[in-house]
Amino acid sequence: MTTINDIAVSSTEMGDRIERLGVVGRGPGGGLVRFLYDDAWRAATDLVEGWMRHAGLQVRRDAVGNVFGRLPGTTDGERTILTGSHIDTVRSGGKYDGALGIIGGIAALAALKERAGRPRRSLEVVAICEEEGSRVAGNLFGSRGMLGLTSTAETAQLTDADGIAVADMMTRVGLDPARVPTAARRDVDHFVELHVEQGPVLDDTGVQIGVVTGIAGLRHQLLTVCGRPDHAGATPMDRRRDALQGAAAMALMIDDVTRCSGSPAVATIGQLQVLPGSVNTVAERATFSLDLRHPSDPVRHRLLTEIAGHCRIIADRHGLAVEITDRWEEPAAQMDTGLQQLLADTADDSGVSWSSLPSGAAHDSQLWARHVPTSMIFVPSVGGRSHCEAEYTPLEDCVRGATMLARVLYRMAY
Amino acid sequence: MTTINDIAVSSTEMGDRIERLGVVGRGPGGGLVRFLYDDAWRAATDLVEGWMRHAGLQVRRDAVGNVFGRLPGTTDGERTILTGSHIDTVRSGGKYDGALGIIGGIAALAALKERAGRPRRSLEVVAICEEEGSRVAGNLFGSRGMLGLTSTAETAQLTDADGIAVADMMTRVGLDPARVPTAARRDVDHFVELHVEQGPVLDDTGVQIGVVTGIAGLRHQLLTVCGRPDHAGATPMDRRRDALQGAAAMALMIDDVTRCSGSPAVATIGQLQVLPGSVNTVAERATFSLDLRHPSDPVRHRLLTEIAGHCRIIADRHGLAVEITDRWEEPAAQMDTGLQQLLADTADDSGVSWSSLPSGAAHDSQLWARHVPTSMIFVPSVGGRSHCEAEYTPLEDCVRGATMLARVLYRMAY
């Protein structure tokens, strides 16, 4: 009889595959650009499809371009446990974000097939076509496809920065937009995702595996501060209504309020535009983005209310107006507690150190968790770096993560 | 014998001309766009040339396109007292900035010719081709032409945003770049400029005429703050090196240091760019402009040193680097004290209220003052508004300013 300690993935193969997938879409600057349905995306899906075949899995592509490798079950063969992650990247992304969950998933299923044979419930690994929203505001387009939450109409409406509709991109890579609804499936009972942490907690504490408790909810807002354009030389300081000064005060306040609320609250101002944008004119208008996240939706809402109140006070004090517009909201997701326990027990049984932690980053699991019991396994990101070329996880950690994934799947499916 | 109270300009004519010149270059938004050598500029110079002729002045254009109207003198006829201002505008500029000095100068010379006949020293009014730097970074191109401080080579090098060289623009409007050096003149003994204040001091205090003591020196700098791009969800607040937060802290500090130094110090951050500029990535780089002005160069230098020191402290505190680059410097200029006294006496003799004040805005007079005794007369700007369509000075104030100009010129030239 197989015990979980018999199950281990191939380190050599995983290391080789991380490097091979890690050059598909590599730009002159070194970072990856692998966007939905582009040439690099096509090459990457062909590559992982080959690896799935090589592992002896049943390979299939669905109508939105998700690629599946299936290890069919016996008794409960019609019900499926799904693992995997996304194959697309952010602009100038790293080799591990998304890719590890696919490579690790294939390695896990290959190891299970070899060491434990055919499972009771079917196991599948998926290379999800889109998660990052880099080319289109897809909002987890690949997972939505599997969950029946997209449509042919959406593919006609959704466009990239060049105005190309998703439907046209699909046609170009041999997918038929009319078939989008057929991507929906009803047989998935669980989703389990292996991913790099993208933050510094595991690396800082030297813990090997993260058992994700939940994924932070987030809201994106656009804040517009309106003042008055005045002559930079002739207008005394006390006569100005300077939109940039107002925005700067709001930025510091947002940072302060978020820090005072304590970890894991995070707030980011990643975009800021000033109008008219002349060296010698006082800013009439400053527009900035706010990305605020917290694993507790009520805490997040309270922080946003507090920030909005302070923004209005700052605006009043500077003789400015401020307008706050909501752009996107993703509620927090809780990972299944039973699966968290199973993962923790499996780590303990394997002599692997673990800790529970929330995810600040958004993931496919955020959406899956609203529909089926879902679990995420984190491995350390060195220095917490992610969404950049410097993203790095030692091979040993990648292999340990994939082994934990294989052992958890073994306990779930055999 | 003529006394100064006999000399008065025509209110009807001035009002009419302000409105007529005030539509040349008017865009759909209402503000004026009259850039060096463009079609509106051409129409405007033709218009003022006609008004000069109508006043009986000797009209001439120089090699850079400055338009002169001359009232020749008798005894000292070869020496010239020059008045006037610039005919170009900022983008979406107002009807008074520059234009008033030309229209008022023509009105003054017309009144003098009519009431006092031929002067001892020659008087000239000039419509200066360029001051604002709107189309090219001309740095007072028109006045530099008259002072022999530009060259044919510069016209080939200096280009607008579309890459069009000044030399090509000149050819298009019938000017020969090779003749640029001939614009230099050695006969100008004094420069007197009538201008709207562009700030709120006269309007606030209800004083009719401003006797300008000096023009603030200015420095333009570019400050680049470098941090680290990180994932907006996965990076805890205390692990960030956020360039935007550093820039915001610097912006507030600059405002604070400048206010603490007291009026007339002014500092403006009119431009700010963030990279990579993604909603969900911590800012790696924030670049902003600083425009700092003070009528005392030593005070201005001390403020800049203080600001640079604080910027480094803020950068250190945030784990950031900051780089400060000088882009442009214009030293402060002192208006001639004898001419200030003459203007104050003339106002007193005319029963006109006046006060001394520095100019925060740059002017052609700033350059002239380094070469010849120079004087500026300010009239109120309602609400201190300028460099925008809302720029406004009541006709009564415009006429009073032109009358003061005429009376001062009378005392200087007759």
mmCIF file of C-alpha atoms in Angstrom, chain B residues 100-378:
data_model
loop_
_atom_site.group_PDB
_atom_site.id
_atom_site.type_symbol
_atom_site.label_atom_id
_atom_site.label_comp_id
_atom_site.label_asym_id
_atom_site.label_seq_id
_atom_site.Cartn_x
_atom_site.Cartn_y
_atom_site.Cartn_z
ATOM 1 C CA LEU B 100 -2.090 95.179 -22.809
ATOM 2 C CA GLY B 101 1.541 96.331 -22.978
ATOM 3 C CA ILE B 102 1.340 96.564 -26.773
ATOM 4 C CA ILE B 103 -2.112 98.173 -27.016
ATOM 5 C CA GLY B 104 -1.304 100.503 -24.099
ATOM 6 C CA GLY B 105 2.073 101.394 -25.618
ATOM 7 C CA ILE B 106 0.503 102.307 -28.970
ATOM 8 C CA ALA B 107 -2.175 104.341 -27.157
ATOM 9 C CA ALA B 108 0.498 106.122 -25.108
ATOM 10 C CA LEU B 109 2.611 107.069 -28.128
ATOM 11 C CA ALA B 110 -0.510 108.182 -30.037
ATOM 12 C CA ALA B 111 -1.527 110.397 -27.115
ATOM 13 C CA LEU B 112 1.969 111.866 -26.779
ATOM 14 C CA LYS B 113 2.215 112.592 -30.506
ATOM 15 C CA GLU B 114 -1.148 114.298 -30.446
ATOM 16 C CA ARG B 115 -0.797 116.259 -27.212
ATOM 17 C CA ALA B 116 2.963 116.911 -26.971
ATOM 18 C CA GLY B 117 4.293 116.608 -30.498
ATOM 19 C CA ARG B 118 7.740 115.346 -31.329
ATOM 20 C CA PRO B 119 9.833 114.171 -28.346
ATOM 21 C CA ARG B 120 13.483 115.007 -27.679
ATOM 22 C CA ARG B 121 14.480 111.336 -27.470
ATOM 23 C CA SER B 122 12.889 108.775 -29.797
ATOM 24 C CA LEU B 123 10.041 106.665 -28.418
ATOM 25 C CA GLU B 124 9.182 103.213 -29.720
ATOM 26 C CA VAL B 125 6.520 100.656 -28.952
ATOM 27 C CA VAL B 126 7.243 97.015 -29.733
ATOM 28 C CA ALA B 127 5.096 93.901 -30.143
ATOM 29 C CA ILE B 128 7.640 91.306 -29.003
ATOM 30 C CA CYS B 129 7.404 88.107 -31.026
ATOM 31 C CA GLU B 130 7.867 85.577 -28.199
ATOM 32 C CA GLU B 131 8.013 85.494 -24.419
ATOM 33 C CA GLU B 132 5.890 82.629 -23.101
ATOM 34 C CA GLY B 133 7.902 79.639 -24.297
ATOM 35 C CA SER B 134 4.621 78.004 -25.350
ATOM 36 C CA ARG B 135 5.685 76.655 -28.731
ATOM 37 C CA VAL B 136 9.445 76.447 -28.266
ATOM 38 C CA ALA B 137 11.667 76.801 -25.210
ATOM 39 C CA GLY B 138 12.511 80.243 -26.543
ATOM 40 C CA ASN B 139 13.540 81.824 -23.239
ATOM 41 C CA LEU B 140 12.474 85.365 -24.262
ATOM 42 C CA PHE B 141 13.399 84.855 -27.912
ATOM 43 C CA GLY B 142 12.068 88.269 -29.036
ATOM 44 C CA SER B 143 13.918 90.303 -26.418
ATOM 45 C CA ARG B 144 17.036 88.223 -26.911
ATOM 46 C CA GLY B 145 16.870 89.067 -30.598
ATOM 47 C CA MET B 146 16.843 92.812 -29.828
ATOM 48 C CA LEU B 147 19.680 92.392 -27.327
ATOM 49 C CA GLY B 148 21.861 90.433 -29.761
ATOM 50 C CA LEU B 149 21.576 87.280 -27.616
ATOM 51 C CA THR B 150 20.365 84.833 -30.253
ATOM 52 C CA SER B 151 21.844 83.535 -33.500
ATOM 53 C CA THR B 152 21.021 81.935 -36.831
ATOM 54 C CA ALA B 153 22.417 78.656 -35.440
ATOM 55 C CA GLU B 154 19.915 78.720 -32.575
ATOM 56 C CA THR B 155 16.986 79.003 -34.994
ATOM 57 C CA ALA B 156 18.131 75.764 -36.633
ATOM 58 C CA GLN B 157 18.492 73.920 -33.309
ATOM 59 C CA LEU B 158 15.398 75.143 -31.473
ATOM 60 C CA THR B 159 12.320 73.067 -32.376
ATOM 61 C CA ASP B 160 8.693 72.785 -31.311
ATOM 62 C CA ALA B 161 6.974 69.604 -30.082
ATOM 63 C CA ASP B 162 6.467 68.477 -33.705
ATOM 64 C CA GLY B 163 10.178 68.825 -34.421
ATOM 65 C CA ILE B 164 9.753 71.939 -36.597
ATOM 66 C CA ALA B 165 12.825 74.179 -36.330
ATOM 67 C CA VAL B 166 12.358 77.884 -35.598
ATOM 68 C CA ALA B 167 14.284 78.584 -38.818
ATOM 69 C CA ASP B 168 11.596 76.780 -40.846
ATOM 70 C CA MET B 169 8.802 78.568 -39.005
ATOM 71 C CA MET B 170 10.521 81.880 -39.818
ATOM 72 C CA THR B 171 10.841 81.112 -43.504
ATOM 73 C CA ARG B 172 7.155 80.243 -43.586
ATOM 74 C CA VAL B 173 6.222 83.726 -42.275
ATOM 75 C CA GLY B 174 8.662 85.491 -44.607
ATOM 76 C CA LEU B 175 11.556 85.978 -42.210
ATOM 77 C CA ASP B 176 15.137 85.062 -43.142
ATOM 78 C CA PRO B 177 16.947 83.143 -40.364
ATOM 79 C CA ALA B 178 20.316 84.267 -41.767
ATOM 80 C CA ARG B 179 19.372 87.847 -40.891
ATOM 81 C CA VAL B 180 18.701 87.128 -37.181
ATOM 82 C CA PRO B 181 21.854 88.986 -35.988
ATOM 83 C CA THR B 182 20.585 92.215 -37.610
ATOM 84 C CA ALA B 183 17.760 92.356 -35.017
ATOM 85 C CA ALA B 184 20.308 93.474 -32.392
ATOM 86 C CA ARG B 185 20.179 97.146 -31.516
ATOM 87 C CA ARG B 186 22.460 99.408 -29.506
ATOM 88 C CA ASP B 187 20.267 102.508 -29.340
ATOM 89 C CA VAL B 188 17.855 101.490 -26.567
ATOM 90 C CA ASP B 189 18.529 103.380 -23.293
ATOM 91 C CA HIS B 190 15.420 102.353 -21.326
ATOM 92 C CA PHE B 191 12.723 99.686 -21.368
ATOM 93 C CA VAL B 192 9.318 100.382 -19.815
ATOM 94 C CA GLU B 193 6.668 97.625 -19.769
ATOM 95 C CA LEU B 194 2.984 97.920 -18.908
ATOM 96 C CA HIS B 195 1.528 94.570 -17.820
ATOM 97 C CA VAL B 196 -1.309 93.003 -15.843
ATOM 98 C CA GLU B 197 -0.162 91.886 -12.389
ATOM 99 C CA GLN B 198 -1.302 88.244 -12.891
ATOM 100 C CA GLY B 199 -1.529 87.998 -9.108
ATOM 101 C CA PRO B 200 -4.099 89.234 -6.575
ATOM 102 C CA VAL B 201 -2.196 91.901 -4.595
ATOM 103 C CA LEU B 202 -3.504 95.060 -6.289
ATOM 104 C CA ASP B 203 -7.021 93.669 -6.627
ATOM 105 C CA ASP B 204 -7.055 92.604 -2.953
ATOM 106 C CA THR B 205 -5.838 95.952 -1.678
ATOM 107 C CA GLY B 206 -7.758 98.163 -4.110
ATOM 108 C CA VAL B 207 -4.563 99.936 -5.234
ATOM 109 C CA GLN B 208 -4.673 101.250 -8.813
ATOM 110 C CA ILE B 209 -1.061 100.963 -10.006
ATOM 111 C CA GLY B 210 1.809 98.673 -9.055
ATOM 112 C CA VAL B 211 5.357 100.011 -9.149
ATOM 113 C CA VAL B 212 7.378 96.862 -9.711
ATOM 114 C CA THR B 213 10.497 96.676 -7.554
ATOM 115 C CA GLY B 214 11.967 93.554 -9.099
ATOM 116 C CA ILE B 215 11.162 90.264 -10.782
ATOM 117 C CA ALA B 216 11.553 87.021 -8.896
ATOM 118 C CA GLY B 217 14.401 84.763 -9.918
ATOM 119 C CA LEU B 218 13.325 81.215 -10.644
ATOM 120 C CA ARG B 219 14.726 77.762 -10.933
ATOM 121 C CA HIS B 220 13.057 74.790 -12.589
ATOM 122 C CA GLN B 221 14.144 71.401 -11.304
ATOM 123 C CA LEU B 222 13.186 67.824 -12.064
ATOM 124 C CA LEU B 223 13.107 65.499 -9.050
ATOM 125 C CA THR B 224 13.162 61.761 -9.628
ATOM 126 C CA VAL B 225 12.314 59.446 -6.749
ATOM 127 C CA CYS B 226 13.299 55.796 -7.186
ATOM 128 C CA GLY B 227 11.787 52.945 -5.190
ATOM 129 C CA ARG B 228 10.883 49.338 -5.937
ATOM 130 C CA PRO B 229 7.941 47.936 -7.904
ATOM 131 C CA ASP B 230 6.057 45.447 -5.736
ATOM 132 C CA HIS B 231 2.771 43.568 -5.821
ATOM 133 C CA ALA B 232 0.019 45.833 -4.479
ATOM 134 C CA GLY B 233 -1.732 42.949 -2.746
ATOM 135 C CA ALA B 234 1.068 40.754 -1.470
ATOM 136 C CA THR B 235 3.555 43.334 -0.177
ATOM 137 C CA PRO B 236 2.931 44.449 3.424
ATOM 138 C CA MET B 237 2.992 48.206 4.026
ATOM 139 C CA ASP B 238 6.196 48.044 6.071
ATOM 140 C CA ARG B 239 8.070 46.237 3.298
ATOM 141 C CA ARG B 240 7.437 48.802 0.589
ATOM 142 C CA ARG B 241 9.759 51.291 -1.027
ATOM 143 C CA ASP B 242 7.000 53.344 -2.607
ATOM 144 C CA ALA B 243 8.290 56.129 -4.857
ATOM 145 C CA LEU B 244 4.884 57.838 -4.981
ATOM 146 C CA GLN B 245 4.624 58.040 -1.203
ATOM 147 C CA GLY B 246 8.113 59.561 -1.140
ATOM 148 C CA ALA B 247 7.169 62.100 -3.805
ATOM 149 C CA ALA B 248 3.949 62.990 -1.951
ATOM 150 C CA ALA B 249 5.890 63.589 1.267
ATOM 151 C CA MET B 250 8.350 65.769 -0.644
ATOM 152 C CA ALA B 251 5.525 67.748 -2.262
ATOM 153 C CA LEU B 252 3.993 68.563 1.129
ATOM 154 C CA MET B 253 7.419 69.402 2.580
ATOM 155 C CA ILE B 254 8.175 71.788 -0.317
ATOM 156 C CA ASP B 255 4.844 73.528 0.233
ATOM 157 C CA ASP B 256 5.538 73.759 3.947
ATOM 158 C CA VAL B 257 9.115 75.056 3.654
ATOM 159 C CA THR B 258 7.974 77.675 1.147
ATOM 160 C CA ARG B 259 5.022 78.853 3.259
ATOM 161 C CA CYS B 260 7.249 78.999 6.374
ATOM 162 C CA SER B 261 9.731 81.171 4.485
ATOM 163 C CA GLY B 262 6.827 83.565 3.938
ATOM 164 C CA SER B 263 5.617 85.664 0.992
ATOM 165 C CA PRO B 264 6.827 86.304 -1.712
ATOM 166 C CA ALA B 265 8.450 82.838 -1.917
ATOM 167 C CA VAL B 266 6.408 80.529 -4.182
ATOM 168 C CA ALA B 267 6.932 76.881 -5.112
ATOM 169 C CA THR B 268 4.868 74.879 -7.575
ATOM 170 C CA ILE B 269 4.768 71.216 -8.532
ATOM 171 C CA GLY B 270 2.963 71.320 -11.860
ATOM 172 C CA GLN B 271 4.008 67.948 -13.318
ATOM 173 C CA LEU B 272 4.184 64.459 -11.811
ATOM 174 C CA GLN B 273 4.596 61.104 -13.563
ATOM 175 C CA VAL B 274 4.501 57.660 -11.951
ATOM 176 C CA LEU B 275 6.055 54.440 -13.282
ATOM 177 C CA PRO B 276 5.146 51.707 -14.022
ATOM 178 C CA GLY B 277 1.751 53.374 -13.572
ATOM 179 C CA SER B 278 -0.299 50.238 -12.862
ATOM 180 C CA VAL B 279 -3.222 50.284 -10.451
ATOM 181 C CA ASN B 280 -1.883 47.151 -8.727
ATOM 182 C CA THR B 281 1.858 47.798 -8.621
ATOM 183 C CA VAL B 282 3.685 49.863 -6.011
ATOM 184 C CA ALA B 283 5.293 52.866 -7.769
ATOM 185 C CA GLU B 284 8.900 52.251 -8.742
ATOM 186 C CA ARG B 285 9.543 55.795 -9.896
ATOM 187 C CA ALA B 286 7.922 59.201 -9.457
ATOM 188 C CA THR B 287 9.230 62.230 -11.315
ATOM 189 C CA PHE B 288 8.022 65.737 -10.587
ATOM 190 C CA SER B 289 8.842 69.305 -11.542
ATOM 191 C CA LEU B 290 9.637 72.080 -9.100
ATOM 192 C CA ASP B 291 9.257 75.761 -9.993
ATOM 193 C CA LEU B 292 10.650 77.886 -7.166
ATOM 194 C CA ARG B 293 10.759 81.689 -7.233
ATOM 195 C CA HIS B 294 11.903 84.505 -5.002
ATOM 196 C CA PRO B 295 12.906 88.119 -5.734
ATOM 197 C CA SER B 296 16.095 87.545 -3.728
ATOM 198 C CA ASP B 297 18.502 85.088 -5.354
ATOM 199 C CA PRO B 298 20.297 84.280 -2.053
ATOM 200 C CA VAL B 299 16.952 83.475 -0.359
ATOM 201 C CA ARG B 300 15.948 81.352 -3.350
ATOM 202 C CA HIS B 301 19.233 79.441 -3.264
ATOM 203 C CA ARG B 302 18.887 78.886 0.475
ATOM 204 C CA LEU B 303 15.337 77.540 0.013
ATOM 205 C CA LEU B 304 16.485 75.174 -2.739
ATOM 206 C CA THR B 305 19.324 73.893 -0.538
ATOM 207 C CA GLU B 306 16.905 73.371 2.340
ATOM 208 C CA ILE B 307 14.418 71.551 0.088
ATOM 209 C CA ALA B 308 17.131 69.310 -1.367
ATOM 210 C CA GLY B 309 18.279 68.389 2.161
ATOM 211 C CA HIS B 310 14.748 67.537 3.282
ATOM 212 C CA CYS B 311 14.185 65.503 0.091
ATOM 213 C CA ARG B 312 17.215 63.368 0.925
ATOM 214 C CA ILE B 313 15.991 62.858 4.492
ATOM 215 C CA ILE B 314 12.533 61.817 3.233
ATOM 216 C CA ALA B 315 14.113 59.494 0.654
ATOM 217 C CA ASP B 316 16.280 57.842 3.314
ATOM 218 C CA ARG B 317 13.315 57.396 5.626
ATOM 219 C CA HIS B 318 11.329 55.656 2.861
ATOM 220 C CA GLY B 319 14.246 53.551 1.551
ATOM 221 C CA LEU B 320 14.225 55.539 -1.677
ATOM 222 C CA ALA B 321 16.768 57.368 -3.806
ATOM 223 C CA VAL B 322 16.190 60.899 -5.076
ATOM 224 C CA GLU B 323 17.916 62.685 -7.919
ATOM 225 C CA ILE B 324 17.556 66.435 -8.462
ATOM 226 C CA THR B 325 18.339 67.942 -11.862
ATOM 227 C CA ASP B 326 18.398 71.652 -12.676
ATOM 228 C CA ARG B 327 16.427 72.474 -15.834
ATOM 229 C CA TRP B 328 16.368 76.256 -16.061
ATOM 230 C CA GLU B 329 17.452 79.207 -14.018
ATOM 231 C CA GLU B 330 16.593 82.863 -14.414
ATOM 232 C CA PRO B 331 18.195 85.226 -11.892
ATOM 233 C CA ALA B 332 16.119 87.869 -10.153
ATOM 234 C CA ALA B 333 16.064 91.303 -11.779
ATOM 235 C CA GLN B 334 15.894 94.690 -10.068
ATOM 236 C CA MET B 335 13.852 97.421 -11.643
ATOM 237 C CA ASP B 336 15.688 100.752 -11.918
ATOM 238 C CA THR B 337 15.183 102.728 -8.683
ATOM 239 C CA GLY B 338 15.192 106.104 -10.476
ATOM 240 C CA LEU B 339 12.416 104.940 -12.818
ATOM 241 C CA GLN B 340 10.473 103.483 -9.849
ATOM 242 C CA GLN B 341 10.627 106.909 -8.218
ATOM 243 C CA LEU B 342 9.594 108.639 -11.448
ATOM 244 C CA LEU B 343 6.592 106.321 -11.795
ATOM 245 C CA ALA B 344 5.580 106.800 -8.144
ATOM 246 C CA ASP B 345 5.861 110.604 -8.483
ATOM 247 C CA THR B 346 3.871 110.537 -11.714
ATOM 248 C CA ALA B 347 1.136 108.492 -10.040
ATOM 249 C CA ASP B 348 1.081 110.910 -7.075
ATOM 250 C CA ASP B 349 0.901 113.897 -9.428
ATOM 251 C CA SER B 350 -1.971 112.191 -11.254
ATOM 252 C CA GLY B 351 -3.890 111.391 -8.075
ATOM 253 C CA VAL B 352 -3.516 107.669 -8.746
ATOM 254 C CA SER B 353 -2.941 105.259 -5.844
ATOM 255 C CA TRP B 354 0.106 103.028 -6.154
ATOM 256 C CA SER B 355 2.151 100.562 -4.200
ATOM 257 C CA SER B 356 5.517 98.909 -4.675
ATOM 258 C CA LEU B 357 5.478 95.177 -5.244
ATOM 259 C CA PRO B 358 7.703 92.473 -6.673
ATOM 260 C CA SER B 359 6.655 90.432 -9.686
ATOM 261 C CA GLY B 360 6.448 86.692 -9.201
ATOM 262 C CA ALA B 361 5.872 86.158 -12.909
ATOM 263 C CA ALA B 362 8.741 86.318 -15.405
ATOM 264 C CA HIS B 363 8.684 89.069 -18.047
ATOM 265 C CA ASP B 364 10.716 90.478 -20.931
ATOM 266 C CA SER B 365 11.712 93.195 -18.440
ATOM 267 C CA GLN B 366 13.646 90.546 -16.498
ATOM 268 C CA LEU B 367 16.143 90.298 -19.346
ATOM 269 C CA TRP B 368 16.112 93.993 -20.305
ATOM 270 C CA ALA B 369 16.910 94.965 -16.700
ATOM 271 C CA ARG B 370 20.297 93.277 -17.007
ATOM 272 C CA HIS B 371 21.216 95.581 -19.889
ATOM 273 C CA VAL B 372 19.404 98.932 -19.500
ATOM 274 C CA PRO B 373 17.472 100.761 -16.761
ATOM 275 C CA THR B 374 14.051 99.094 -16.864
ATOM 276 C CA SER B 375 10.661 99.768 -15.312
ATOM 277 C CA MET B 376 7.388 97.870 -15.060
ATOM 278 C CA ILE B 377 3.902 99.243 -14.442
ATOM 279 C CA PHE B 378 1.293 96.791 -13.141
#
